[in-house]
Amino acid sequence: MTDAFDPASLAQSWPKPSKPRPIVTFGAGSIVGDAHFPAYRKGGFPISGLYDPDQAKAEKLADKWGVTAFRSVEEAAAVKDAIFDLATPPGRHADVLRALPDGAVALIQKPMGNYLGEATEILEICRAKQLKAAVNFQLRFAPMMLALKDAIAKGWLGEVVDFDALLALDTPWQLWEFLLKAPRVEIAMHSIHYLDLIRELLGNPLGVHARTLGHPNHKVAQTRTSAILDYGDTVRCGLSINHDHKFGRRYQACEFRICGTEGAAYVKLGLNLDYPRGEPDILEIHPKGGSDWVSVPLAGEWFPDAFVGRMANVQRFASGEDAELVSSVEDAWHTMALVEAAYKSSAAPATPLAAKP
């Protein structure tokens, strides 16, 4: 570590592959048009085409991007040397993975199944077919998070001892029709990103205390969560998540506060504020030995840049340029185990108050 903190020295992007492979996407939902394809074009990754059982939907998106709309899973899976990009609902991942050729390379949309049992099934399929498979926990690759991780690795915060996630916002759940009747929503589909990032920074917790619930003004299964991750006697980690703060922008928030023994960081995740248009992300660091907060100029946003980095790592691992496949199915299973533990905690009774003496 140098004597003076230089925010421009922090890593914010993932190296690109020297010879990118063609990408075949399964699914034609909004995430593909809003994030996957814009990111792949920005990153210079060739898009071969996509498949969706709704052929009209697939053809509309394919025409917009000038790619092929495959007629079947089998036709899509037959593309040689492809990276198979599963933008499918969690309950469909296993069927698509079974249709891929042995030894194929795949990027699976989060979550890794609806339940831990499905995640285990996916893991077993990938092992049996020797698939090089990762889960699309792309928040790890957002410029602000790469820079944060680099700052921690370089010692600018000291030892991380506090992690707070605070969300109070108005999330448009209606954009994802399949979620409106899903039994698991908030933790499984949203806060899973934060749980995965926390695992990357702090490792696996000893356990979790959680409560997740819906709201009387709508029928989405869960949109509010409180959780405490147990990291023993030194690290405190808590999440306060409210997607029903529908009272104007003034007091809405989507932010992390990460405190170490010698420095601290503040992160604003702008995408979730006025999604999908969003606001600019923010990263500020109060570095070890510093006297004030320093703004880190960011060279991109969560969407689409995190998807660029996520795919770059998959591509580079496939070619041997990266030694590690970040968020591999082996690692992602542990994020799913944390999600499952949070739901089990939420379903369990709280510690009761003492009875009147």
mmCIF file of N, CA and C in Angstrom, residues 273-332:
data_model
loop_
_atom_site.group_PDB
_atom_site.id
_atom_site.type_symbol
_atom_site.label_atom_id
_atom_site.label_comp_id
_atom_site.label_asym_id
_atom_site.label_seq_id
_atom_site.Cartn_x
_atom_site.Cartn_y
_atom_site.Cartn_z
ATOM 1 N N LEU A 273 -32.908 2.742 -7.501
ATOM 2 C CA LEU A 273 -33.675 3.962 -7.297
ATOM 3 C C LEU A 273 -34.197 4.412 -8.665
ATOM 4 N N ASP A 274 -35.497 4.309 -8.858
ATOM 5 C CA ASP A 274 -36.119 4.600 -10.156
ATOM 6 C C ASP A 274 -35.720 3.544 -11.201
ATOM 7 N N TYR A 275 -35.815 2.255 -10.817
ATOM 8 C CA TYR A 275 -35.499 1.151 -11.717
ATOM 9 C C TYR A 275 -36.498 1.141 -12.887
ATOM 10 N N PRO A 276 -36.099 0.815 -14.133
ATOM 11 C CA PRO A 276 -34.750 0.407 -14.540
ATOM 12 C C PRO A 276 -33.849 1.556 -15.010
ATOM 13 N N ARG A 277 -34.360 2.794 -14.986
ATOM 14 C CA ARG A 277 -33.532 3.915 -15.422
ATOM 15 C C ARG A 277 -32.412 4.177 -14.435
ATOM 16 N N GLY A 278 -32.755 4.210 -13.155
ATOM 17 C CA GLY A 278 -31.753 4.320 -12.113
ATOM 18 C C GLY A 278 -31.117 5.687 -11.981
ATOM 19 N N GLU A 279 -30.210 5.768 -11.024
ATOM 20 C CA GLU A 279 -29.402 6.946 -10.766
ATOM 21 C C GLU A 279 -27.932 6.522 -10.775
ATOM 22 N N PRO A 280 -27.008 7.474 -10.833
ATOM 23 C CA PRO A 280 -25.590 7.090 -10.807
ATOM 24 C C PRO A 280 -25.212 6.364 -9.520
ATOM 25 N N ASP A 281 -24.349 5.369 -9.654
ATOM 26 C CA ASP A 281 -23.780 4.710 -8.482
ATOM 27 C C ASP A 281 -22.790 5.660 -7.812
ATOM 28 N N ILE A 282 -22.539 5.422 -6.527
ATOM 29 C CA ILE A 282 -21.581 6.232 -5.775
ATOM 30 C C ILE A 282 -20.718 5.305 -4.924
ATOM 31 N N LEU A 283 -19.423 5.544 -4.911
ATOM 32 C CA LEU A 283 -18.508 4.899 -3.969
ATOM 33 C C LEU A 283 -17.634 5.976 -3.349
ATOM 34 N N GLU A 284 -17.658 6.073 -2.030
ATOM 35 C CA GLU A 284 -16.773 6.973 -1.302
ATOM 36 C C GLU A 284 -16.042 6.176 -0.234
ATOM 37 N N ILE A 285 -14.782 6.532 -0.006
ATOM 38 C CA ILE A 285 -13.955 5.808 0.951
ATOM 39 C C ILE A 285 -13.284 6.789 1.902
ATOM 40 N N HIS A 286 -13.352 6.471 3.191
ATOM 41 C CA HIS A 286 -12.580 7.195 4.201
ATOM 42 C C HIS A 286 -11.381 6.299 4.495
ATOM 43 N N PRO A 287 -10.240 6.540 3.834
ATOM 44 C CA PRO A 287 -9.141 5.563 3.864
ATOM 45 C C PRO A 287 -8.331 5.600 5.144
ATOM 46 N N LYS A 288 -7.650 4.519 5.402
ATOM 47 C CA LYS A 288 -6.710 4.436 6.507
ATOM 48 C C LYS A 288 -5.733 5.614 6.456
ATOM 49 N N GLY A 289 -5.609 6.319 7.545
ATOM 50 C CA GLY A 289 -4.703 7.458 7.614
ATOM 51 C C GLY A 289 -5.272 8.741 7.060
ATOM 52 N N GLY A 290 -6.478 8.686 6.468
ATOM 53 C CA GLY A 290 -7.085 9.879 5.889
ATOM 54 C C GLY A 290 -7.874 10.665 6.915
ATOM 55 N N SER A 291 -8.266 11.880 6.529
ATOM 56 C CA SER A 291 -9.014 12.746 7.435
ATOM 57 C C SER A 291 -10.414 13.063 6.925
ATOM 58 N N ASP A 292 -10.767 12.548 5.737
ATOM 59 C CA ASP A 292 -12.074 12.872 5.165
ATOM 60 C C ASP A 292 -12.450 11.797 4.147
ATOM 61 N N TRP A 293 -13.676 11.883 3.674
ATOM 62 C CA TRP A 293 -14.168 10.961 2.662
ATOM 63 C C TRP A 293 -13.638 11.351 1.290
ATOM 64 N N VAL A 294 -13.288 10.347 0.493
ATOM 65 C CA VAL A 294 -12.770 10.550 -0.862
ATOM 66 C C VAL A 294 -13.712 9.872 -1.851
ATOM 67 N N SER A 295 -14.177 10.632 -2.823
ATOM 68 C CA SER A 295 -15.050 10.075 -3.853
ATOM 69 C C SER A 295 -14.228 9.297 -4.879
ATOM 70 N N VAL A 296 -14.689 8.111 -5.222
ATOM 71 C CA VAL A 296 -14.017 7.289 -6.231
ATOM 72 C C VAL A 296 -14.729 7.495 -7.561
ATOM 73 N N PRO A 297 -14.068 8.101 -8.566
ATOM 74 C CA PRO A 297 -14.707 8.269 -9.882
ATOM 75 C C PRO A 297 -14.966 6.889 -10.501
ATOM 76 N N LEU A 298 -16.219 6.609 -10.813
ATOM 77 C CA LEU A 298 -16.583 5.288 -11.327
ATOM 78 C C LEU A 298 -16.603 5.286 -12.848
ATOM 79 N N ALA A 299 -16.071 4.207 -13.410
ATOM 80 C CA ALA A 299 -15.951 4.078 -14.866
ATOM 81 C C ALA A 299 -17.067 3.211 -15.440
ATOM 82 N N GLY A 300 -18.229 3.259 -14.827
ATOM 83 C CA GLY A 300 -19.353 2.470 -15.313
ATOM 84 C C GLY A 300 -20.395 2.304 -14.222
ATOM 85 N N GLU A 301 -21.471 1.591 -14.550
ATOM 86 C CA GLU A 301 -22.582 1.377 -13.635
ATOM 87 C C GLU A 301 -22.831 -0.120 -13.458
ATOM 88 N N TRP A 302 -23.670 -0.457 -12.460
ATOM 89 C CA TRP A 302 -24.030 -1.857 -12.227
ATOM 90 C C TRP A 302 -24.585 -2.460 -13.512
ATOM 91 N N PHE A 303 -25.600 -1.826 -14.116
ATOM 92 C CA PHE A 303 -26.148 -2.236 -15.410
ATOM 93 C C PHE A 303 -25.639 -1.270 -16.467
ATOM 94 N N PRO A 304 -24.981 -1.685 -17.539
ATOM 95 C CA PRO A 304 -24.745 -3.074 -17.922
ATOM 96 C C PRO A 304 -23.344 -3.584 -17.576
ATOM 97 N N ASP A 305 -22.505 -2.738 -16.940
ATOM 98 C CA ASP A 305 -21.077 -3.068 -16.862
ATOM 99 C C ASP A 305 -20.779 -4.321 -16.043
ATOM 100 N N ALA A 306 -21.584 -4.587 -15.012
ATOM 101 C CA ALA A 306 -21.355 -5.802 -14.234
ATOM 102 C C ALA A 306 -21.563 -7.047 -15.085
ATOM 103 N N PHE A 307 -22.505 -6.983 -16.026
ATOM 104 C CA PHE A 307 -22.752 -8.126 -16.911
ATOM 105 C C PHE A 307 -21.586 -8.313 -17.885
ATOM 106 N N VAL A 308 -20.933 -7.220 -18.247
ATOM 107 C CA VAL A 308 -19.735 -7.322 -19.100
ATOM 108 C C VAL A 308 -18.646 -8.088 -18.358
ATOM 109 N N GLY A 309 -18.371 -7.683 -17.126
ATOM 110 C CA GLY A 309 -17.340 -8.338 -16.344
ATOM 111 C C GLY A 309 -17.668 -9.788 -16.032
ATOM 112 N N ARG A 310 -18.945 -10.039 -15.728
ATOM 113 C CA ARG A 310 -19.375 -11.406 -15.418
ATOM 114 C C ARG A 310 -19.106 -12.335 -16.609
ATOM 115 N N MET A 311 -19.504 -11.902 -17.811
ATOM 116 C CA MET A 311 -19.285 -12.708 -19.010
ATOM 117 C C MET A 311 -17.810 -12.788 -19.365
ATOM 118 N N ALA A 312 -17.063 -11.725 -19.131
ATOM 119 C CA ALA A 312 -15.625 -11.737 -19.433
ATOM 120 C C ALA A 312 -14.920 -12.821 -18.634
ATOM 121 N N ASN A 313 -15.274 -12.971 -17.360
ATOM 122 C CA ASN A 313 -14.651 -14.006 -16.536
ATOM 123 C C ASN A 313 -15.007 -15.404 -17.050
ATOM 124 N N VAL A 314 -16.267 -15.604 -17.431
ATOM 125 C CA VAL A 314 -16.674 -16.914 -17.973
ATOM 126 C C VAL A 314 -15.910 -17.217 -19.251
ATOM 127 N N GLN A 315 -15.838 -16.227 -20.132
ATOM 128 C CA GLN A 315 -15.128 -16.411 -21.400
ATOM 129 C C GLN A 315 -13.650 -16.715 -21.158
ATOM 130 N N ARG A 316 -13.029 -15.968 -20.268
ATOM 131 C CA ARG A 316 -11.599 -16.148 -20.017
ATOM 132 C C ARG A 316 -11.318 -17.482 -19.310
ATOM 133 N N PHE A 317 -12.217 -17.916 -18.442
ATOM 134 C CA PHE A 317 -12.034 -19.218 -17.816
ATOM 135 C C PHE A 317 -12.147 -20.335 -18.847
ATOM 136 N N ALA A 318 -13.089 -20.183 -19.782
ATOM 137 C CA ALA A 318 -13.273 -21.195 -20.820
ATOM 138 C C ALA A 318 -12.025 -21.337 -21.684
ATOM 139 N N SER A 319 -11.314 -20.225 -21.906
ATOM 140 C CA SER A 319 -10.128 -20.251 -22.770
ATOM 141 C C SER A 319 -8.837 -20.496 -21.993
ATOM 142 N N GLY A 320 -8.925 -20.560 -20.672
ATOM 143 C CA GLY A 320 -7.738 -20.759 -19.859
ATOM 144 C C GLY A 320 -7.029 -19.485 -19.462
ATOM 145 N N GLU A 321 -7.590 -18.315 -19.797
ATOM 146 C CA GLU A 321 -6.958 -17.043 -19.450
ATOM 147 C C GLU A 321 -7.187 -16.666 -17.981
ATOM 148 N N ASP A 322 -8.276 -17.155 -17.379
ATOM 149 C CA ASP A 322 -8.536 -16.960 -15.952
ATOM 150 C C ASP A 322 -8.439 -18.305 -15.253
ATOM 151 N N ALA A 323 -7.760 -18.322 -14.119
ATOM 152 C CA ALA A 323 -7.622 -19.574 -13.369
ATOM 153 C C ALA A 323 -8.858 -19.873 -12.534
ATOM 154 N N GLU A 324 -9.608 -18.833 -12.158
ATOM 155 C CA GLU A 324 -10.775 -19.012 -11.292
ATOM 156 C C GLU A 324 -12.050 -18.643 -12.024
ATOM 157 N N LEU A 325 -13.075 -19.486 -11.891
ATOM 158 C CA LEU A 325 -14.411 -19.170 -12.358
ATOM 159 C C LEU A 325 -15.168 -18.600 -11.170
ATOM 160 N N VAL A 326 -15.336 -17.293 -11.158
ATOM 161 C CA VAL A 326 -15.979 -16.617 -10.035
ATOM 162 C C VAL A 326 -17.449 -17.031 -9.960
ATOM 163 N N SER A 327 -17.934 -17.248 -8.746
ATOM 164 C CA SER A 327 -19.331 -17.681 -8.535
ATOM 165 C C SER A 327 -19.638 -18.963 -9.304
ATOM 166 N N SER A 328 -18.693 -19.888 -9.309
ATOM 167 C CA SER A 328 -18.959 -21.195 -9.906
ATOM 168 C C SER A 328 -20.138 -21.839 -9.191
ATOM 169 N N VAL A 329 -20.729 -22.859 -9.806
ATOM 170 C CA VAL A 329 -21.862 -23.523 -9.159
ATOM 171 C C VAL A 329 -21.446 -24.103 -7.806
ATOM 172 N N GLU A 330 -20.180 -24.494 -7.677
ATOM 173 C CA GLU A 330 -19.703 -25.025 -6.399
ATOM 174 C C GLU A 330 -19.770 -23.947 -5.313
ATOM 175 N N ASP A 331 -19.376 -22.716 -5.659
ATOM 176 C CA ASP A 331 -19.412 -21.609 -4.706
ATOM 177 C C ASP A 331 -20.833 -21.073 -4.539
ATOM 178 N N ALA A 332 -21.565 -20.944 -5.647
ATOM 179 C CA ALA A 332 -22.912 -20.372 -5.607
ATOM 180 C C ALA A 332 -23.864 -21.204 -4.764
#
